Coordinates of C-alpha atoms in Angstrom, one line a residue:
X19 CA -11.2 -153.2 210.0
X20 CA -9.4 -150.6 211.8
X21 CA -6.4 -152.1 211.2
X22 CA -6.8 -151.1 207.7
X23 CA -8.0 -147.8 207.9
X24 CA -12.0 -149.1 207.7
X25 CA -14.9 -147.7 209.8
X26 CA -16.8 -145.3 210.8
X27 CA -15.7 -141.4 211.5
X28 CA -17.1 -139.9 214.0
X29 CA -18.6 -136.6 213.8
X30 CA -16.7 -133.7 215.2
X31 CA -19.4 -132.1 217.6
X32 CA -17.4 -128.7 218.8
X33 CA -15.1 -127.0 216.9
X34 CA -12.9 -124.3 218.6
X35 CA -13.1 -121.0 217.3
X36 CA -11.5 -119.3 220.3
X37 CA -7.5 -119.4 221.5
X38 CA -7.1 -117.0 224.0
X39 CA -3.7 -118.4 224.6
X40 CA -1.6 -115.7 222.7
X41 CA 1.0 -113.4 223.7
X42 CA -1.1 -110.1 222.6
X43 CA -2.2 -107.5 224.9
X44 CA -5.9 -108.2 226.5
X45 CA -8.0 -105.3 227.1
X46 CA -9.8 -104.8 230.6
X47 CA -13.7 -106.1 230.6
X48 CA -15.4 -102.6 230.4
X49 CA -18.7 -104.5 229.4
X50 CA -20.6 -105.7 233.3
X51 CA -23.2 -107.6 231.3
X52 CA -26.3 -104.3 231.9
X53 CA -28.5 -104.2 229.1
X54 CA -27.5 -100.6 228.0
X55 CA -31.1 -98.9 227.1
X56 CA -30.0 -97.0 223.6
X57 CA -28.2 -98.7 220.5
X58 CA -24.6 -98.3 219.6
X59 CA -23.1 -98.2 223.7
X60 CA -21.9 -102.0 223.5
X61 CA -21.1 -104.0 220.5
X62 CA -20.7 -107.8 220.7
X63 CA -18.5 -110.2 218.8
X64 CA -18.0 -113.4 218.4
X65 CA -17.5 -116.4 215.6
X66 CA -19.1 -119.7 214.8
X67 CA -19.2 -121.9 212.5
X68 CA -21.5 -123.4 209.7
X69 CA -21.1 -127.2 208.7
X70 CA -21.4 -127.2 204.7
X71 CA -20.7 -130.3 202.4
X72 CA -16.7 -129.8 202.5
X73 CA -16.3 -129.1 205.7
X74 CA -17.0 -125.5 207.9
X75 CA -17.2 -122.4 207.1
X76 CA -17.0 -120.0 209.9
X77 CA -19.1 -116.4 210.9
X78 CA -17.9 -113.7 212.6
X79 CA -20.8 -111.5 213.6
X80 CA -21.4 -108.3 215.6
X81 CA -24.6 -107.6 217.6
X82 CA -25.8 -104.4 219.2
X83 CA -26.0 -105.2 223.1
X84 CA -29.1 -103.2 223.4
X85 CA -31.4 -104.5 220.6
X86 CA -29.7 -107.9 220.0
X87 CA -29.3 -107.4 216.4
X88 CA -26.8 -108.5 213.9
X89 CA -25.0 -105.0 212.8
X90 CA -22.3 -106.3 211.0
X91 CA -21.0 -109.8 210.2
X92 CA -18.3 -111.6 207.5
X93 CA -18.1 -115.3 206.3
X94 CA -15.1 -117.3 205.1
X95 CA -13.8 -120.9 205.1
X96 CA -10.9 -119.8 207.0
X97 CA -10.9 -118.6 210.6
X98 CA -8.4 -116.3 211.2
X99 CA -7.7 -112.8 211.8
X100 CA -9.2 -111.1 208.8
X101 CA -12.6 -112.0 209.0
X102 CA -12.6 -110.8 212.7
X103 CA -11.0 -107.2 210.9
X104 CA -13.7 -107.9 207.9
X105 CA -16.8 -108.0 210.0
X106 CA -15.4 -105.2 212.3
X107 CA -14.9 -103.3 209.2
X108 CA -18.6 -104.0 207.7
X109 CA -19.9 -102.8 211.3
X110 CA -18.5 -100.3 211.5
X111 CA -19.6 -98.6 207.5
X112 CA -22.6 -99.3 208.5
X113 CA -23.2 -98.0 212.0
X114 CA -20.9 -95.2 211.9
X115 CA -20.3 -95.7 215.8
X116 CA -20.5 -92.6 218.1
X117 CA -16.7 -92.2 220.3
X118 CA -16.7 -94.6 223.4
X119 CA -18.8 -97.3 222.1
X120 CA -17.8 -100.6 223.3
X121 CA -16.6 -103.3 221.4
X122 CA -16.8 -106.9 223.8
X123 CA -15.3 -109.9 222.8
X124 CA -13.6 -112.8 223.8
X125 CA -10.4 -113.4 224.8
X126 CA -9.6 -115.2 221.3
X127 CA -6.2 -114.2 219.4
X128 CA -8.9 -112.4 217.0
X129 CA -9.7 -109.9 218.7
X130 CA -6.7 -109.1 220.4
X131 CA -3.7 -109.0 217.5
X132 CA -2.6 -105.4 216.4
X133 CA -4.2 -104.8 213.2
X134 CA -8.1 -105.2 215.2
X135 CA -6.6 -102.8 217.8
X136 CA -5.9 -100.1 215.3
X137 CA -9.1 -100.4 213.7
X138 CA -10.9 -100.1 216.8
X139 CA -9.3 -97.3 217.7
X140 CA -9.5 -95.5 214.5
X141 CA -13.6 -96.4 214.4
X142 CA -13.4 -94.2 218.1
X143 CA -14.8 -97.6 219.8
X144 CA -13.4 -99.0 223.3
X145 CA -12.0 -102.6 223.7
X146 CA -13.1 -104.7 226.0
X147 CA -12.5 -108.6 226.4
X148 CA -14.9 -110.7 229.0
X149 CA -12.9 -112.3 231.9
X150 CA -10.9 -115.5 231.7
X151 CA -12.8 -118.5 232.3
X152 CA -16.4 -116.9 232.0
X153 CA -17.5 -117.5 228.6
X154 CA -21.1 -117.6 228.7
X155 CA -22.1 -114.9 231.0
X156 CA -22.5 -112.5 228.6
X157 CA -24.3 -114.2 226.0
X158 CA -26.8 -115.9 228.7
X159 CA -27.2 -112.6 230.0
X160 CA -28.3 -110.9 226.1
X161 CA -30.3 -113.9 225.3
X162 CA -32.5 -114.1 228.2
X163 CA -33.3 -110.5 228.4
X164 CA -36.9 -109.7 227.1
X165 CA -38.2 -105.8 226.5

Protein backbone atom coordinates (compact mmCIF):
# COMPACT_ATOMS: atom_id res chain seq x y z
CA UNK A 1 0.00 0.00 0.00
CA UNK A 2 2.55 2.44 0.61
CA UNK A 3 4.33 1.49 -2.18
CA UNK A 4 1.66 2.99 -4.17
CA UNK A 5 0.99 6.02 -2.48
CA UNK A 6 -2.09 4.30 -0.19
CA UNK A 7 -2.60 4.96 3.56
CA UNK A 8 -3.20 6.90 6.08
CA UNK A 9 -1.90 10.70 6.60
CA UNK A 10 -1.09 11.63 9.60
CA UNK A 11 -2.24 14.71 11.22
CA UNK A 12 0.26 17.51 11.50
CA UNK A 13 0.00 18.31 15.35
CA UNK A 14 2.34 21.70 15.48
CA UNK A 15 2.75 23.94 12.94
CA UNK A 16 5.59 26.65 13.16
CA UNK A 17 4.62 30.04 13.15
CA UNK A 18 7.97 31.33 14.46
CA UNK A 19 11.62 31.57 12.54
CA UNK A 20 13.72 33.52 14.45
CA UNK A 21 16.59 32.52 12.31
CA UNK A 22 16.82 35.72 10.17
CA UNK A 23 19.49 38.08 9.50
CA UNK A 24 17.25 41.28 10.85
CA UNK A 25 18.11 43.32 13.75
CA UNK A 26 16.57 41.93 17.24
CA UNK A 27 15.54 44.35 19.74
CA UNK A 28 16.67 44.03 23.51
CA UNK A 29 13.91 42.26 25.92
CA UNK A 30 12.59 45.55 27.69
CA UNK A 31 9.45 43.47 28.85
CA UNK A 32 10.78 41.33 32.58
CA UNK A 33 7.51 39.50 32.58
CA UNK A 34 5.74 42.29 35.78
CA UNK A 35 2.25 42.56 35.35
CA UNK A 36 2.27 46.39 34.67
CA UNK A 37 -0.87 47.73 36.81
CA UNK A 38 -2.42 50.32 34.01
CA UNK A 39 -3.36 49.47 30.30
CA UNK A 40 -1.36 50.43 27.32
CA UNK A 41 2.49 50.01 29.15
CA UNK A 42 3.16 46.44 27.36
CA UNK A 43 1.58 45.08 24.28
CA UNK A 44 1.89 41.37 23.42
CA UNK A 45 2.11 39.69 20.05
CA UNK A 46 2.14 36.63 18.82
CA UNK A 47 0.39 34.23 15.89
CA UNK A 48 -1.35 31.00 15.75
CA UNK A 49 -3.10 29.17 13.72
CA UNK A 50 -6.78 27.88 13.03
CA UNK A 51 -7.24 24.44 11.29
CA UNK A 52 -10.30 25.08 8.68
CA UNK A 53 -11.45 22.49 6.00
CA UNK A 54 -8.49 23.43 3.35
CA UNK A 55 -5.96 23.66 5.45
CA UNK A 56 -4.84 26.68 8.31
CA UNK A 57 -5.46 29.83 8.46
CA UNK A 58 -3.29 31.73 10.79
CA UNK A 59 -4.04 34.82 13.66
CA UNK A 60 -1.92 37.37 14.63
CA UNK A 61 -3.21 38.96 17.74
CA UNK A 62 -2.12 41.71 20.20
CA UNK A 63 -3.03 41.70 23.92
CA UNK A 64 -2.68 44.36 26.54
CA UNK A 65 -0.15 42.93 29.22
CA UNK A 66 -2.14 44.41 32.01
CA UNK A 67 -5.75 43.36 31.29
CA UNK A 68 -5.08 40.32 29.09
CA UNK A 69 -7.22 41.50 26.39
CA UNK A 70 -7.17 41.10 22.69
CA UNK A 71 -6.57 44.92 21.43
CA UNK A 72 -5.88 44.37 18.04
CA UNK A 73 -5.67 41.20 15.82
CA UNK A 74 -5.65 40.19 11.76
CA UNK A 75 -6.44 36.82 9.95
CA UNK A 76 -5.17 35.41 6.68
CA UNK A 77 -4.40 32.08 5.08
CA UNK A 78 -0.90 33.16 4.70
CA UNK A 79 1.64 33.79 7.39
CA UNK A 80 3.91 36.20 6.55
CA UNK A 81 4.91 39.67 7.24
CA UNK A 82 1.82 41.60 6.48
CA UNK A 83 -0.46 40.29 8.81
CA UNK A 84 2.11 40.81 11.67
CA UNK A 85 2.09 44.82 10.06
CA UNK A 86 -2.01 44.31 9.64
CA UNK A 87 -2.77 43.50 13.23
CA UNK A 88 -0.06 46.05 14.44
CA UNK A 89 -1.76 48.51 12.39
CA UNK A 90 -5.49 47.55 13.66
CA UNK A 91 -3.92 47.96 17.37
CA UNK A 92 -2.73 50.58 17.05
CA UNK A 93 -6.15 52.83 15.32
CA UNK A 94 -7.71 51.58 17.98
CA UNK A 95 -5.69 52.17 21.06
CA UNK A 96 -3.95 55.21 20.05
CA UNK A 97 -0.87 54.09 22.18
CA UNK A 98 0.70 56.71 24.61
CA UNK A 99 4.94 57.22 23.64
CA UNK A 100 7.00 54.41 25.29
CA UNK A 101 4.52 51.67 25.27
CA UNK A 102 5.97 48.37 24.74
CA UNK A 103 5.43 46.26 22.05
CA UNK A 104 6.84 42.25 23.10
CA UNK A 105 7.17 39.64 20.75
CA UNK A 106 9.05 36.89 19.67
CA UNK A 107 12.02 36.52 18.03
CA UNK A 108 10.06 35.47 14.70
CA UNK A 109 11.24 37.20 11.22
CA UNK A 110 7.71 38.95 11.83
CA UNK A 111 8.42 41.10 14.05
CA UNK A 112 11.75 41.94 13.33
CA UNK A 113 11.89 42.86 9.36
CA UNK A 114 12.05 46.69 8.53
CA UNK A 115 8.64 47.64 7.47
CA UNK A 116 7.25 46.47 11.47
CA UNK A 117 10.16 48.51 12.79
CA UNK A 118 9.03 51.71 11.14
CA UNK A 119 5.66 51.25 12.11
CA UNK A 120 6.47 50.77 15.56
CA UNK A 121 8.39 53.63 15.70
CA UNK A 122 6.05 55.83 13.96
CA UNK A 123 2.99 54.50 16.53
CA UNK A 124 5.76 56.06 19.48
CA UNK A 125 5.79 52.29 20.85
CA UNK A 126 9.21 50.45 22.11
CA UNK A 127 10.38 47.09 20.61
CA UNK A 128 11.13 44.44 22.60
CA UNK A 129 11.79 40.73 21.64
CA UNK A 130 11.71 37.92 24.66
CA UNK A 131 15.22 36.10 24.99
CA UNK A 132 16.33 33.23 22.81
CA UNK A 133 15.39 29.99 23.90
CA UNK A 134 12.58 31.16 26.53
CA UNK A 135 9.38 30.96 24.74
CA UNK A 136 6.91 30.40 27.26
CA UNK A 137 7.82 32.56 30.11
CA UNK A 138 5.94 35.30 29.25
CA UNK A 139 2.82 33.85 28.26
CA UNK A 140 2.83 31.43 31.56
CA UNK A 141 3.57 34.33 33.33
CA UNK A 142 0.14 36.53 31.76
CA UNK A 143 -1.98 33.52 31.99
CA UNK A 144 -1.53 32.50 35.39
CA UNK A 145 -1.90 35.95 36.91
CA UNK A 146 -5.31 36.48 38.55
CA UNK A 147 -6.65 40.25 39.86
Amino acid sequence: MHATGLGIKPWRRFVRTTDSRHDSPIFSNLYRNIIPDQPDMVWVADFTYIRVAIGFCYLAVILDACSRKVIGHALSRHLDRELALAALHATVMNRNPPKGCIQHADRGCQYAFQRYRVALEAAGLCGSMRSAGNPITMYRSIASWKP
